[in-house]
XYZ file of C-alpha atoms in Angstrom:
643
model
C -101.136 -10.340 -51.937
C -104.423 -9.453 -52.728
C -103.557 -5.404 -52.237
C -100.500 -5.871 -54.578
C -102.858 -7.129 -57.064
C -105.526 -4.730 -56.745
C -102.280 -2.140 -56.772
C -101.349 -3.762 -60.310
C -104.704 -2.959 -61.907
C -104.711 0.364 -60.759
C -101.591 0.484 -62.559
C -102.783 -0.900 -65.368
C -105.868 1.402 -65.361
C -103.543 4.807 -65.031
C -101.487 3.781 -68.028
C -104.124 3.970 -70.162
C -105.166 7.621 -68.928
C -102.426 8.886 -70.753
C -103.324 7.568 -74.661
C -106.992 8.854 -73.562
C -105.627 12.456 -72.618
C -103.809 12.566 -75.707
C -106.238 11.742 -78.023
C -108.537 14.161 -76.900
C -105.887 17.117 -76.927
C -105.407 16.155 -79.989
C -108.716 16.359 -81.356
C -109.000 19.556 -79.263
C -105.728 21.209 -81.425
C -107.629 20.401 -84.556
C -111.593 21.355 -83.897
C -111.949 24.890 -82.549
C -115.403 24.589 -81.309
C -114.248 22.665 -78.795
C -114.222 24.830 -75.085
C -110.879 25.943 -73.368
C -111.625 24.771 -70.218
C -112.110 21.260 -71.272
C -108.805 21.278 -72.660
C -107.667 22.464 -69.276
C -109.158 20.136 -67.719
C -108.210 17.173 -69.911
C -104.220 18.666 -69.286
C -104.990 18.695 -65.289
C -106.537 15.217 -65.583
C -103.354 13.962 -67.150
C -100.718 15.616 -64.938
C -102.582 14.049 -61.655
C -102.856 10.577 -63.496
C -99.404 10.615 -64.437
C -98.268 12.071 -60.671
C -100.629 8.820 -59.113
C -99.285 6.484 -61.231
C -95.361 6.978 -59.734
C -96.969 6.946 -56.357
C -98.477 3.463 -57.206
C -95.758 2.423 -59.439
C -93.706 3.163 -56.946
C -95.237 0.774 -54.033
C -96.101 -2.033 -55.883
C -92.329 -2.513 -56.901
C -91.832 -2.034 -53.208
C -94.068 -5.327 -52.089
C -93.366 -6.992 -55.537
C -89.615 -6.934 -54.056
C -90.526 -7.722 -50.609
C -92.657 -10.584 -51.592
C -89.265 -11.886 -53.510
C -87.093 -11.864 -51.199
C -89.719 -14.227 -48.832
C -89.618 -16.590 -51.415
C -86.236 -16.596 -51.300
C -85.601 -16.750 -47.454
C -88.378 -19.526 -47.549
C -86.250 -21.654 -50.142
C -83.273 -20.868 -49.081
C -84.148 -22.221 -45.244
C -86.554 -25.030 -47.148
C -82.926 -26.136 -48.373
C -80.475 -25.755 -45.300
C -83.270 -27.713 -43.084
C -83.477 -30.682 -45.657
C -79.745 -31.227 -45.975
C -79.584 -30.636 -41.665
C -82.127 -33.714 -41.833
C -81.012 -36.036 -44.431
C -78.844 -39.165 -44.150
C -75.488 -39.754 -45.211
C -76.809 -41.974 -47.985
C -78.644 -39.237 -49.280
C -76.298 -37.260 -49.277
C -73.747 -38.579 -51.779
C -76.239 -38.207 -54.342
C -75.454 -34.217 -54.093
C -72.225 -33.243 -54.374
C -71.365 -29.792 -52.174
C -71.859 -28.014 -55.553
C -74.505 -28.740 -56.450
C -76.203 -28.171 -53.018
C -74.292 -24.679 -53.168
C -76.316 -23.776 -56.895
C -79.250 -24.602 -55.244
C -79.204 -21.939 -52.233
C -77.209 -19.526 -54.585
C -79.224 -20.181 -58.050
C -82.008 -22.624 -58.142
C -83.899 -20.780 -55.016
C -83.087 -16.789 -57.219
C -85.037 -18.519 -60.014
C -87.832 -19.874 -58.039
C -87.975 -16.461 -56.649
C -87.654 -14.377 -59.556
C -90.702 -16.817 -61.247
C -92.838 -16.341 -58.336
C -92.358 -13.018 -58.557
C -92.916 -12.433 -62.226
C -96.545 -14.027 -61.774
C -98.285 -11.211 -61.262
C -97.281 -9.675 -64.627
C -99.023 -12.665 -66.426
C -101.967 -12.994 -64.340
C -102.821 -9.375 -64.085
C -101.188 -7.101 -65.756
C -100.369 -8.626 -69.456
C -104.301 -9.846 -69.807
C -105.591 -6.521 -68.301
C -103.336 -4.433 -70.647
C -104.061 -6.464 -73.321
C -108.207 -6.041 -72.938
C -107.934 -2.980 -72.590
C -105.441 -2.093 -75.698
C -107.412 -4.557 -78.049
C -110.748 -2.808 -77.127
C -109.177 0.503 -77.643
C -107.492 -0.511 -80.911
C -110.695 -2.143 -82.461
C -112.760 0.949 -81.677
C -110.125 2.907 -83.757
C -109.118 1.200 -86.250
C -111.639 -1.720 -86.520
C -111.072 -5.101 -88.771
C -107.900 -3.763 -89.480
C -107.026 -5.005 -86.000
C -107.177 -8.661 -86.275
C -105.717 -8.248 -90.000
C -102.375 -6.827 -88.342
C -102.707 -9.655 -85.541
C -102.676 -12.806 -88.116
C -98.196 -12.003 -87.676
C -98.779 -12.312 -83.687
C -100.755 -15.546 -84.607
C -97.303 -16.784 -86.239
C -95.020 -15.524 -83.554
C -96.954 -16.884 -81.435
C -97.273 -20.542 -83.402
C -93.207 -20.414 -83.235
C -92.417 -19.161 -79.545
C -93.059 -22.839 -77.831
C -90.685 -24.919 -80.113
C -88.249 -22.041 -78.882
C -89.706 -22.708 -75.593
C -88.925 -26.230 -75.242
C -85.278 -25.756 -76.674
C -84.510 -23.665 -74.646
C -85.709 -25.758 -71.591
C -83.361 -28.673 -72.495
C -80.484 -26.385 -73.207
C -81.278 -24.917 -69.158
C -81.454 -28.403 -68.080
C -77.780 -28.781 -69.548
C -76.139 -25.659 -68.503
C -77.511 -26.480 -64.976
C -75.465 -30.304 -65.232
C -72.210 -28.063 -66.437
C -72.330 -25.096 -63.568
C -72.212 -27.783 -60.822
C -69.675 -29.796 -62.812
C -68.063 -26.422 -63.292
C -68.861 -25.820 -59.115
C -67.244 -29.297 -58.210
C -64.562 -29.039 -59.746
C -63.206 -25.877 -58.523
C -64.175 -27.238 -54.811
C -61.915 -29.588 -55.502
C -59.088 -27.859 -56.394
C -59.354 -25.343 -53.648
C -59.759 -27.946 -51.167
C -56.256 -29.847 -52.092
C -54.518 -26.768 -53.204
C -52.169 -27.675 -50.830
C -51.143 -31.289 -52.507
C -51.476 -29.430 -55.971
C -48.831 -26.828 -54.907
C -46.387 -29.346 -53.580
C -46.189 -31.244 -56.742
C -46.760 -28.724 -59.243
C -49.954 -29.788 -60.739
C -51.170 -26.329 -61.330
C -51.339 -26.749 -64.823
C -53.672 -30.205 -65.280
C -55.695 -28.986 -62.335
C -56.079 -24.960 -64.228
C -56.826 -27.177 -67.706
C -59.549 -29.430 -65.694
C -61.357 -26.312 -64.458
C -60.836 -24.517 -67.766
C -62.089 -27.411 -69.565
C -65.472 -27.508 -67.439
C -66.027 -24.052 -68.024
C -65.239 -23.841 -71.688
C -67.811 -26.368 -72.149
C -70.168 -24.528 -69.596
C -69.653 -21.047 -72.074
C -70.228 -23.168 -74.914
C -73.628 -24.268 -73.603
C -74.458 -20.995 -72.355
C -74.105 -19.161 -75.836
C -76.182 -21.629 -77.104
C -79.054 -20.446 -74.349
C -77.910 -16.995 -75.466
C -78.289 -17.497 -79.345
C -81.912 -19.336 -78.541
C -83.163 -16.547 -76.476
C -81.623 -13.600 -78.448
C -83.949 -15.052 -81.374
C -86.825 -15.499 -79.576
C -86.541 -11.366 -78.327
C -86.220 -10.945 -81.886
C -88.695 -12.441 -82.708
C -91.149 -10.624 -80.429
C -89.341 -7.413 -80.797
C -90.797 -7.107 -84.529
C -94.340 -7.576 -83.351
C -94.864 -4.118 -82.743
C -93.327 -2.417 -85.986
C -94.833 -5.336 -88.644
C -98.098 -5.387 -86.654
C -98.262 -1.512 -87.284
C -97.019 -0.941 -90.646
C -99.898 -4.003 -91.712
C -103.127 -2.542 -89.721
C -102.023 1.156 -91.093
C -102.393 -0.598 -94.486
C -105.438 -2.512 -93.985
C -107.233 0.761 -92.344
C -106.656 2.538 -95.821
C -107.576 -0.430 -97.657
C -111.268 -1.135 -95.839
C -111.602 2.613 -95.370
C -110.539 4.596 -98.815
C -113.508 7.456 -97.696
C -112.074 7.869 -94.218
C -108.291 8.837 -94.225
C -106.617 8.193 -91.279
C -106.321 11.428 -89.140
C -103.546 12.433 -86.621
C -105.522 11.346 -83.172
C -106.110 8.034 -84.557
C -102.129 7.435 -85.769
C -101.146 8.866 -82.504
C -103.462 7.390 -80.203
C -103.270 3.502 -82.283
C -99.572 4.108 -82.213
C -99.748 4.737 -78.026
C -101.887 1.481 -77.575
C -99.488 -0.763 -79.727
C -96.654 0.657 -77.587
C -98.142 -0.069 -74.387
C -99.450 -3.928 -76.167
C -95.669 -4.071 -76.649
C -94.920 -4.537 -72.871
C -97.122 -7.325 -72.377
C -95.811 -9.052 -75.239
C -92.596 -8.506 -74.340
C -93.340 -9.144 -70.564
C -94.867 -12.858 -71.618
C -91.725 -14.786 -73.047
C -89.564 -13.492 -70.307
C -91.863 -14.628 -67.489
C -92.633 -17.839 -69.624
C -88.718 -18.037 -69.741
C -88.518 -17.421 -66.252
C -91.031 -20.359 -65.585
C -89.158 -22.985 -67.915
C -85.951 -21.576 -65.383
C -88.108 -22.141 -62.339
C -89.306 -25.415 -63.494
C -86.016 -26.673 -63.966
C -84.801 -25.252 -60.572
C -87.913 -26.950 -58.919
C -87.383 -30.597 -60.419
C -83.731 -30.431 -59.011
C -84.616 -29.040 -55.547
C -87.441 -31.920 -55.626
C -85.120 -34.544 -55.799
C -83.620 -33.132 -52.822
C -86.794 -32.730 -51.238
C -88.052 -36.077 -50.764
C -85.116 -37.944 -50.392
C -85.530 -40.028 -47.035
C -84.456 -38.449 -43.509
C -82.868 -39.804 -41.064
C -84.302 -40.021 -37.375
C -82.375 -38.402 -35.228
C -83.238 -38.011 -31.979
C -81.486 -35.195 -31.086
C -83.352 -33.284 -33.408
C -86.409 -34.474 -31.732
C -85.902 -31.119 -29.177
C -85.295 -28.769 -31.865
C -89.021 -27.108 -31.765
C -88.412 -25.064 -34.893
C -87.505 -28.302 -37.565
C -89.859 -30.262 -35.196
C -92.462 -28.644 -33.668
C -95.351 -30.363 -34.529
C -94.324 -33.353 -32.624
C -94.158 -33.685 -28.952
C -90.652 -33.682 -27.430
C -91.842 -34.739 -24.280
C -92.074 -38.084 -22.197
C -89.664 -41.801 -23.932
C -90.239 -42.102 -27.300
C -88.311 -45.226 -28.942
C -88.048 -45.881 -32.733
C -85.933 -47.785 -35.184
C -83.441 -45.761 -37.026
C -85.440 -46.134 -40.822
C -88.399 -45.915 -38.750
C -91.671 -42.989 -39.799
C -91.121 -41.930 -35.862
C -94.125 -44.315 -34.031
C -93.869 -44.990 -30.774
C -92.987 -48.883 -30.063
C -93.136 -50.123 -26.308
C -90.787 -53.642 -27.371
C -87.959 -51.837 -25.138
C -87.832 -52.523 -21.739
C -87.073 -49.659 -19.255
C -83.683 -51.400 -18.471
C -82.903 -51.272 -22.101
C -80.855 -48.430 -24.136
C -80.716 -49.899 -27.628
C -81.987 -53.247 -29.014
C -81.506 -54.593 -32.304
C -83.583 -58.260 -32.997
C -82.392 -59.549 -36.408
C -81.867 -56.134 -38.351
C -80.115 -55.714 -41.303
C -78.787 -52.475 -43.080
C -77.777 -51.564 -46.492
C -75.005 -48.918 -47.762
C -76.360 -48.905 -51.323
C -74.829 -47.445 -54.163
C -75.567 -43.942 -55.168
C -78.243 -44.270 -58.124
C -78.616 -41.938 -60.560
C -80.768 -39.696 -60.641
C -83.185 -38.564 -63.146
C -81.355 -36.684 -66.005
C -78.857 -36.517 -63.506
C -75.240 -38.404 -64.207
C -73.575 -39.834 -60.651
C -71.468 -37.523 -59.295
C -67.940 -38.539 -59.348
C -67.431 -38.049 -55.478
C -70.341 -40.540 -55.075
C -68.790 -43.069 -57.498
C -65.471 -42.984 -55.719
C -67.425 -43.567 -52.146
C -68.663 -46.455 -53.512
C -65.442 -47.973 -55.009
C -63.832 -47.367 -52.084
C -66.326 -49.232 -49.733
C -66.771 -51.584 -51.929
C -62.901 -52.471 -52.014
C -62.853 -52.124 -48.551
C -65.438 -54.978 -48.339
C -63.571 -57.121 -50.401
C -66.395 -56.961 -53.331
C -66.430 -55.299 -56.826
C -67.101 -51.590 -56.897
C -70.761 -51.985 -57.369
C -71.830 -54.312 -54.631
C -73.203 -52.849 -51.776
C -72.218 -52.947 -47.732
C -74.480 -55.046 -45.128
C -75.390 -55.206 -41.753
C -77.130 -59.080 -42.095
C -79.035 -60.008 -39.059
C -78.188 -57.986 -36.326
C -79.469 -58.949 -32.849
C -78.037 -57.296 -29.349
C -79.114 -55.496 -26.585
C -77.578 -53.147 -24.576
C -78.565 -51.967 -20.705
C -78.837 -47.994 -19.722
C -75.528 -47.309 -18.385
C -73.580 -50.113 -20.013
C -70.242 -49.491 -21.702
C -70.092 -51.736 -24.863
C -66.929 -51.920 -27.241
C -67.278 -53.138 -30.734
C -64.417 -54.607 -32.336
C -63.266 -56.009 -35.662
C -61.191 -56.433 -38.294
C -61.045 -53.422 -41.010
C -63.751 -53.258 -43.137
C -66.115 -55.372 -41.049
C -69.081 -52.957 -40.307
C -67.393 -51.384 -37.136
C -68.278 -47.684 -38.143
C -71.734 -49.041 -40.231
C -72.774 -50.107 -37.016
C -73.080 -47.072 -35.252
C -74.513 -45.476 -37.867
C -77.365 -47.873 -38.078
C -78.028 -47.028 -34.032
C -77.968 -43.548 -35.202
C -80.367 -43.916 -37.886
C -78.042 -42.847 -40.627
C -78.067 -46.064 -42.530
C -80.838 -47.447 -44.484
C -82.773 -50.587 -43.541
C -81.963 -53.636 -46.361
C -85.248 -54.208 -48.257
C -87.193 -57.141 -47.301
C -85.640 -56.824 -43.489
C -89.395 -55.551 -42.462
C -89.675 -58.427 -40.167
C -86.000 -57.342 -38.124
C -86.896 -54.425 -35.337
C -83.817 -51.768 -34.504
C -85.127 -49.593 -31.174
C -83.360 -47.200 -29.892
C -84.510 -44.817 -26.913
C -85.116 -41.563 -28.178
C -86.362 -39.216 -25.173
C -82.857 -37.603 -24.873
C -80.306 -36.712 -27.895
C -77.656 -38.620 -28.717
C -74.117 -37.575 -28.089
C -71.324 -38.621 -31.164
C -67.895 -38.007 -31.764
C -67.372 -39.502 -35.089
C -64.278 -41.144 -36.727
C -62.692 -38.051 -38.786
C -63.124 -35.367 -36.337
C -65.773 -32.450 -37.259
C -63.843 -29.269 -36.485
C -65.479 -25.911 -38.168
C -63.817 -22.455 -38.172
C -64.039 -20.769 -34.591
C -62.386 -20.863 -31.437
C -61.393 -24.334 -29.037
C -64.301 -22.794 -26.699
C -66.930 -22.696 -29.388
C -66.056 -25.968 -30.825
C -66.394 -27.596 -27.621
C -69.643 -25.913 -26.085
C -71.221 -26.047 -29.983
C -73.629 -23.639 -28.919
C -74.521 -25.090 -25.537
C -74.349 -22.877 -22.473
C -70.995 -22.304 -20.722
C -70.588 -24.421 -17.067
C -67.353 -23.527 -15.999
C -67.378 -26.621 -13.820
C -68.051 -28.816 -16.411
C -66.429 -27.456 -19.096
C -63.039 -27.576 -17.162
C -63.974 -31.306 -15.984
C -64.106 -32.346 -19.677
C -60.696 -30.225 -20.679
C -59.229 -32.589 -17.545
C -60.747 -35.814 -18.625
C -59.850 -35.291 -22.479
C -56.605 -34.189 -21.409
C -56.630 -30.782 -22.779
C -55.334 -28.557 -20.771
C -51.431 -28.543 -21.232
C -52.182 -28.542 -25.160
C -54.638 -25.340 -23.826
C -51.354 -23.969 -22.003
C -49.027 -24.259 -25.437
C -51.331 -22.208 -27.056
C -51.088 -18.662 -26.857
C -54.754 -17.475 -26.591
C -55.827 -20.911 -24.690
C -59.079 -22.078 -25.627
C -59.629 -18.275 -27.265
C -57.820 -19.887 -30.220
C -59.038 -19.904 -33.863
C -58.793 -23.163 -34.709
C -58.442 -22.010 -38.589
C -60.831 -24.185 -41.312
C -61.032 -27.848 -40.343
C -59.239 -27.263 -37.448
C -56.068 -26.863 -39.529
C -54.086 -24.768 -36.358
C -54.518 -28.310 -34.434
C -52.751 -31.967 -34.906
C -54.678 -34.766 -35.346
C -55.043 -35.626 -31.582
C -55.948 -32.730 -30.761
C -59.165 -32.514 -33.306
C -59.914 -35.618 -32.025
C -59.917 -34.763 -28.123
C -61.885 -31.762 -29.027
C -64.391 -33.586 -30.818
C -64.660 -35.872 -27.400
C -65.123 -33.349 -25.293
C -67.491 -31.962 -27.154
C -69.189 -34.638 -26.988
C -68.937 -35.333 -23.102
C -69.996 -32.043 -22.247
C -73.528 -33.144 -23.296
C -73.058 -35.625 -20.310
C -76.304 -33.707 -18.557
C -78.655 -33.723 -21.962
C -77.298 -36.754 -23.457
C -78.539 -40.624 -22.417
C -76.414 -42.587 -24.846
C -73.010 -41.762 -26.083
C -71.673 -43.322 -29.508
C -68.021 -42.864 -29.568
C -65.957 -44.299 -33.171
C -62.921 -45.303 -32.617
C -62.007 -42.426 -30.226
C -58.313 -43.449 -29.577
C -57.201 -44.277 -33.038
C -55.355 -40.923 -33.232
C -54.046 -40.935 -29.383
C -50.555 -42.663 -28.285
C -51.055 -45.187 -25.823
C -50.620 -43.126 -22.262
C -52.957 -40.502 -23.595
C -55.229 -43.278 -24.650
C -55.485 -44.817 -21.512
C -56.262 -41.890 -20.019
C -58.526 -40.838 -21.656
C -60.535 -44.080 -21.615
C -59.741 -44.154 -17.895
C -61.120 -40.333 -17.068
C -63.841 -39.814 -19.764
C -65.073 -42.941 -20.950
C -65.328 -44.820 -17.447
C -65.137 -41.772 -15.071
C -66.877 -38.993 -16.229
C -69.397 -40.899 -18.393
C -69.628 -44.031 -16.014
C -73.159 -43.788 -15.633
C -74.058 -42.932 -19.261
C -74.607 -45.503 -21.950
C -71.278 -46.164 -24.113
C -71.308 -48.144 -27.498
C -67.445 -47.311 -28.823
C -65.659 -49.183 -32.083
C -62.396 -49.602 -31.254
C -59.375 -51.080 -32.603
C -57.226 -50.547 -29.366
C -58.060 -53.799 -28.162
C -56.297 -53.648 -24.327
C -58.838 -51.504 -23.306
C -62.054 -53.976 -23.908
C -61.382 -56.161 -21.330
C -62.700 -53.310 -19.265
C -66.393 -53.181 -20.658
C -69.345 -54.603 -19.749
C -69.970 -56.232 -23.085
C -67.875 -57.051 -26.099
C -69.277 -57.176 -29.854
C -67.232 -58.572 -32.499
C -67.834 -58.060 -36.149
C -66.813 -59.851 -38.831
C -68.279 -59.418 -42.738
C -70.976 -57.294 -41.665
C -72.450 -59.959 -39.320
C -72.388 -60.603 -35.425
C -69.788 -63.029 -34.767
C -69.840 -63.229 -30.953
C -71.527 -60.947 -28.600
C -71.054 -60.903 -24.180
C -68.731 -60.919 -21.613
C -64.981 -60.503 -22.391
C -63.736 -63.344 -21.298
C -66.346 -65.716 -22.401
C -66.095 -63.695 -25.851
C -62.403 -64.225 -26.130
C -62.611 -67.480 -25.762
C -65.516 -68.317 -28.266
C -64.526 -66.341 -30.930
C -61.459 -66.705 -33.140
C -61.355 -63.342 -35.002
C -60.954 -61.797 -31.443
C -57.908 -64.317 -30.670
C -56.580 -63.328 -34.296
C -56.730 -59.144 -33.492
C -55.375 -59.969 -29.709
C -52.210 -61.733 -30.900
C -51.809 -59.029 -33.961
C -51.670 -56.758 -31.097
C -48.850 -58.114 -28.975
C -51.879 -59.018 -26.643
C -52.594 -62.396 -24.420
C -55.031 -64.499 -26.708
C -55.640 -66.897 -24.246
C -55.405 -70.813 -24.431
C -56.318 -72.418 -27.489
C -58.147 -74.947 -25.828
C -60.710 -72.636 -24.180
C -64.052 -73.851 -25.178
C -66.661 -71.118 -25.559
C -68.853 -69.976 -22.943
C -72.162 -70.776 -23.409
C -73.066 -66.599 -22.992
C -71.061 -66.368 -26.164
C -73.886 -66.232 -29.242
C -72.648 -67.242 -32.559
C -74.695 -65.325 -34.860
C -74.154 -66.993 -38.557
C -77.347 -67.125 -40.754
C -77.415 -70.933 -39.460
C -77.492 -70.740 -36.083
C -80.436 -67.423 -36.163
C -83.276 -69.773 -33.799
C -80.252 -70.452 -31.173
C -79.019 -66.404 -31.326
C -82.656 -65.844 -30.364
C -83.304 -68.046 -28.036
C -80.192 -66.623 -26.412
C -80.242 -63.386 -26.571
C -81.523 -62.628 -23.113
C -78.554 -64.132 -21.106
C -76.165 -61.969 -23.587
C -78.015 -58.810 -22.322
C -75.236 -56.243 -20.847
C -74.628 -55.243 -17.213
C -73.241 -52.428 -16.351
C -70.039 -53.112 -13.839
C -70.813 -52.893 -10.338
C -68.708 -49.996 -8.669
C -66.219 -51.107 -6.391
């Protein structure tokens, strides 16, 4: 940096060797006396000046770029590492286009800003010295005579300043309108297609962008009057110092060198001038840029542990040794968690609140619709928000724990709490969620994540190939026959979103990709694995996988396939976002009616309505919290003893 900037004056200094040169060959064309040799001289001089000053010009464009496009790169991977790191309730306050305008277009401003600085900290005050002091010894007063019009553009220039701030802040809120709507019609082309909705869909995205040109002329107009406006600087503040000179002066006329040479300063003033209100534009731009990329900057992050072993998003913390932690939690150590112990939750509660608005910022209309949705879902208006109230369990290292429920009962929000992707409820400081965090976590989510590459790829996800294993997992997930129908095998592209496989399929992918981990991975949270599986394929799959291959891993799986929890070591049902009965299967069947309720919906034995509850079946209503507690340590799972 600081040879760039000693580069820039040099610059600066070699511009001004060329008015010099010429006002002296001047004055040498007009007196005689004056030698040949200096005008020789004074001719050499200014060829090698003007030969130096492409050599410099030359580099200094060369790191001015260079330094740019580090900027850039430094944004640009500022931006992909946030959104790697944040949670999923931070994440519906950014809609995919507006994240994509701020890799493509907020980061290019910042750059182009950064880079611009030098112009106005070096260059424009430099060139500006050194034309004013060149200027006054010329033409004298007459200078600041000429300068009282600068004095008025420049009295003007931030009202156009500011206008053209808020008109950037709006164009920016109509591109990623503009953005998300056009994701969305490409993404459900398909449904648009098949009934012929090309026309409301075109007039949507047309409408965006009409309104997106509209605003944008209006930027146009704004900064077309500003360069106007500093455009006449140059010619006004020349025409009034010429006439000023001849009014203080009426004995001295004003000779060729000093037209010339005054003429050459004002010219090289005009770059500066010029240079100012685009880098001061360029600044509003950045400013605007940085405000929105702030807001994505400190929203909250989840803890993940498997990020824990990334060294280059983590490597100031140490990877090594157990390190526990609550999913909302900073990342402190806690030693509540016994050795025995996987996860333990001791009355937490969790909140899925709705997306706020941000500042300046409307709600995007994905975000709105998430919220309706779960709020229907939950049986509440579309405004209320989703909770986890007073969670308490604890599950054993190598347990296999189902959790079960009725739809909409906090099945899914669940395992995203013992992830750490949902948010603590405020005012639960007092509840404690641990999980053990010395080994990433291994998930296979609900909708299956399948992204554009072969079955291989999608399966290792960029772990290293074990033929052993890897063909133990395509056995347990019960992969290889659909392998054999395909005609490259698991060389396949599996197309965007896995669109070349069913829905099964994407699922046992996502599974296996999953149980591969089964040498790095401790804990394995599996949701509702066997929702897109028919029953044989099911079974085996919970059979092979989930108790054989991962038998002596920790499993925590929602399920709604309710024959296969008789089979785990501890049963968790749900109801409203609470606990309603937590152990053994049989004591929980008997103790809790919402399980009876999903067993007979199922075709499956309820058992006798008579059974009384077990007393290893915990109740866990607001009511009965002191009992839960004083419980909780005979509910603690086993894992089944091997026959």
């Amino acid at each position: 940096t600081r040879l760039l900037w000693l580069g820039s004056a040099v610059e600066v200094l070699l511009d001004f060797s060329y008015p010099l040169a010429l006002n002296f060959l001047l004055r040498f064309a007009r007196d005689e006396s004056i030698p040949k040799t200096e005008g020789l001289v004074c001719a050499t001089v200014l060829f090698l000046s003007i030969s130096l000053q492409v050599v410099v010009n030359v580099n200094v464009d060369i790191a001015v770029e260079s330094l740019g496009l580090r900027i850039r790169c430094t944004m640009t991977t500022a931006i992909f590492r946030k959104v790697l790191l944040l949670r999923q309730d931070s994440l519906q306050r950014f809609s995919s286009g507006t994240l994509n305008n701020m890799i493509t277009s907020d980061a290019d401003k910042v750059r182009r800003a950064l880079k611009s600085l030098h112009d106005v900290l070096i260059l424009a005050p430099l060139t500006i010295l050194i034309s004013l002091v060149g200027l006054v010894h010329l033409m004298g007063a007459a200078v600041w005579v000429s300068f009282s019009y600068v004095g008025l553009v420049i009295m003007v220039n931030p009202v156009l300043m500011w206008l053209m701030g808020k008109m950037q802040d709006k164009l920016q809120s109509r591109t990623d309108e503009r953005v998300r709507k056009t994701t969305e019609v490409i993404s459900a082309i398909q449904v648009i297609k098949c009934h012929a909705w090309e026309e409301p869909s075109t007039a949507k995205v047309e409408e965006s962008r009409r309104l997106e040109l509209l605003t944008m002329w209006r930027l146009f107009c704004a900064h077309t009057a500003m360069e106007g406006l500093w455009s006449s600087v140059v010619p006004i503040t020349t025409a009034i110092m010429f006439a000023a000179y001849s009014m203080f002066n009426p004995d001295y006329p004003l000779t060729a060198a000093q037209a010339f040479t005054a003429s050459m300063l004002l010219e090289m003033l005009e770059e500066p001038l010029f240079t100012i209100p685009s880098v001061v534009n360029k600044v509003m731009e950045a400013l605007v840029s940085a405000k929105r990329l702030e807001r994505l900057f400190f929203l909250p992050e989840a803890c993940l542990p498997s990020l824990e072993n990334l060294a280059s998003f983590c490597g100031d913390r140490e990877a090594d040794g157990p390190r526990l932690g609550g999913p909302d939690a900073a990342g402190d150590p806690v030693t509540e968690l016994d050795d025995a112990a996987e996860v333990g939750f001791d009355m937490a509660s969790f909140v899925w609140a709705r997306a706020s608005q941000q500042e300046g910022e409307e709600e995007t209309e994905e975000a709105a619709q998430a919220s309706e949705t779960e709020g229907s879902e939950a049986g509440r208006g579309p405004a209320s928000e989703f909770r986890l109230a007073d969670v308490s369990f604890r599950v054993q290292t190598g347990a296999l724990v189902a959790v079960v429920g009725a739809t909409a009962s906090g099945k899914t929000s669940l395992l995203q709490a013992v992830l750490g992707e949902m948010p603590t409820a405020p005012g639960a400081e007092q509840g404690q969620a641990l999980v053990r965090r010395n080994r990433p976590i291994a998930f296979s989510p609900q909708q299956p994540w399948i992204f554009n590459g072969t079955v291989r790829q999608n399966i290792l996800f960029g772990e290293a190939y074990a033929e052993q294993r890897y063909a133990e997992c395509l056995r347990c997930c019960d992969l290889e026959k659909d392998l054999a129908l395909l005609k490259h095998g698991d060389q396949t592209k599996v197309g965007e979103k896995g669109i070349a496989l069913s829905g099964g399929q994407k699922a046992r992918v996502c599974l296996a990709r999953a149980a591969y981990r089964q040498c790095v991975s401790g804990l394995f949270i599996l949701d509702d694995p066997y929702s897109a599986l028919d029953s044989h394929v099911a079974r085996k799959i919970h059979e092979d996988a989930v108790q054989g291959l991962l038998a002596k891993k920790t499993r925590l799986v929602a399920t709604n396939r309710l024959e296969f929890v008789s089979s785990c070591d501890m049963v968790i049902v749900l109801e409203g976002g609470c606990i309603e009965a937590l152990g053994k299967y049989e004591e929980v069947r008997k103790g809790s009616a919402s399980l009876r309720g999903l067993l007979a919906a199922q075709g499956l034995e309820a058992g006798e309505e008579g059974d009384a509850p077990s007393s290893k079946v915990m109740p866990t209503k607001p009511l009965e919290r002191s009992r839960q507690k004083r419980a909780l340590s005979s509910a603690t799972a086993e894992p089944q003893e091997e026959e």
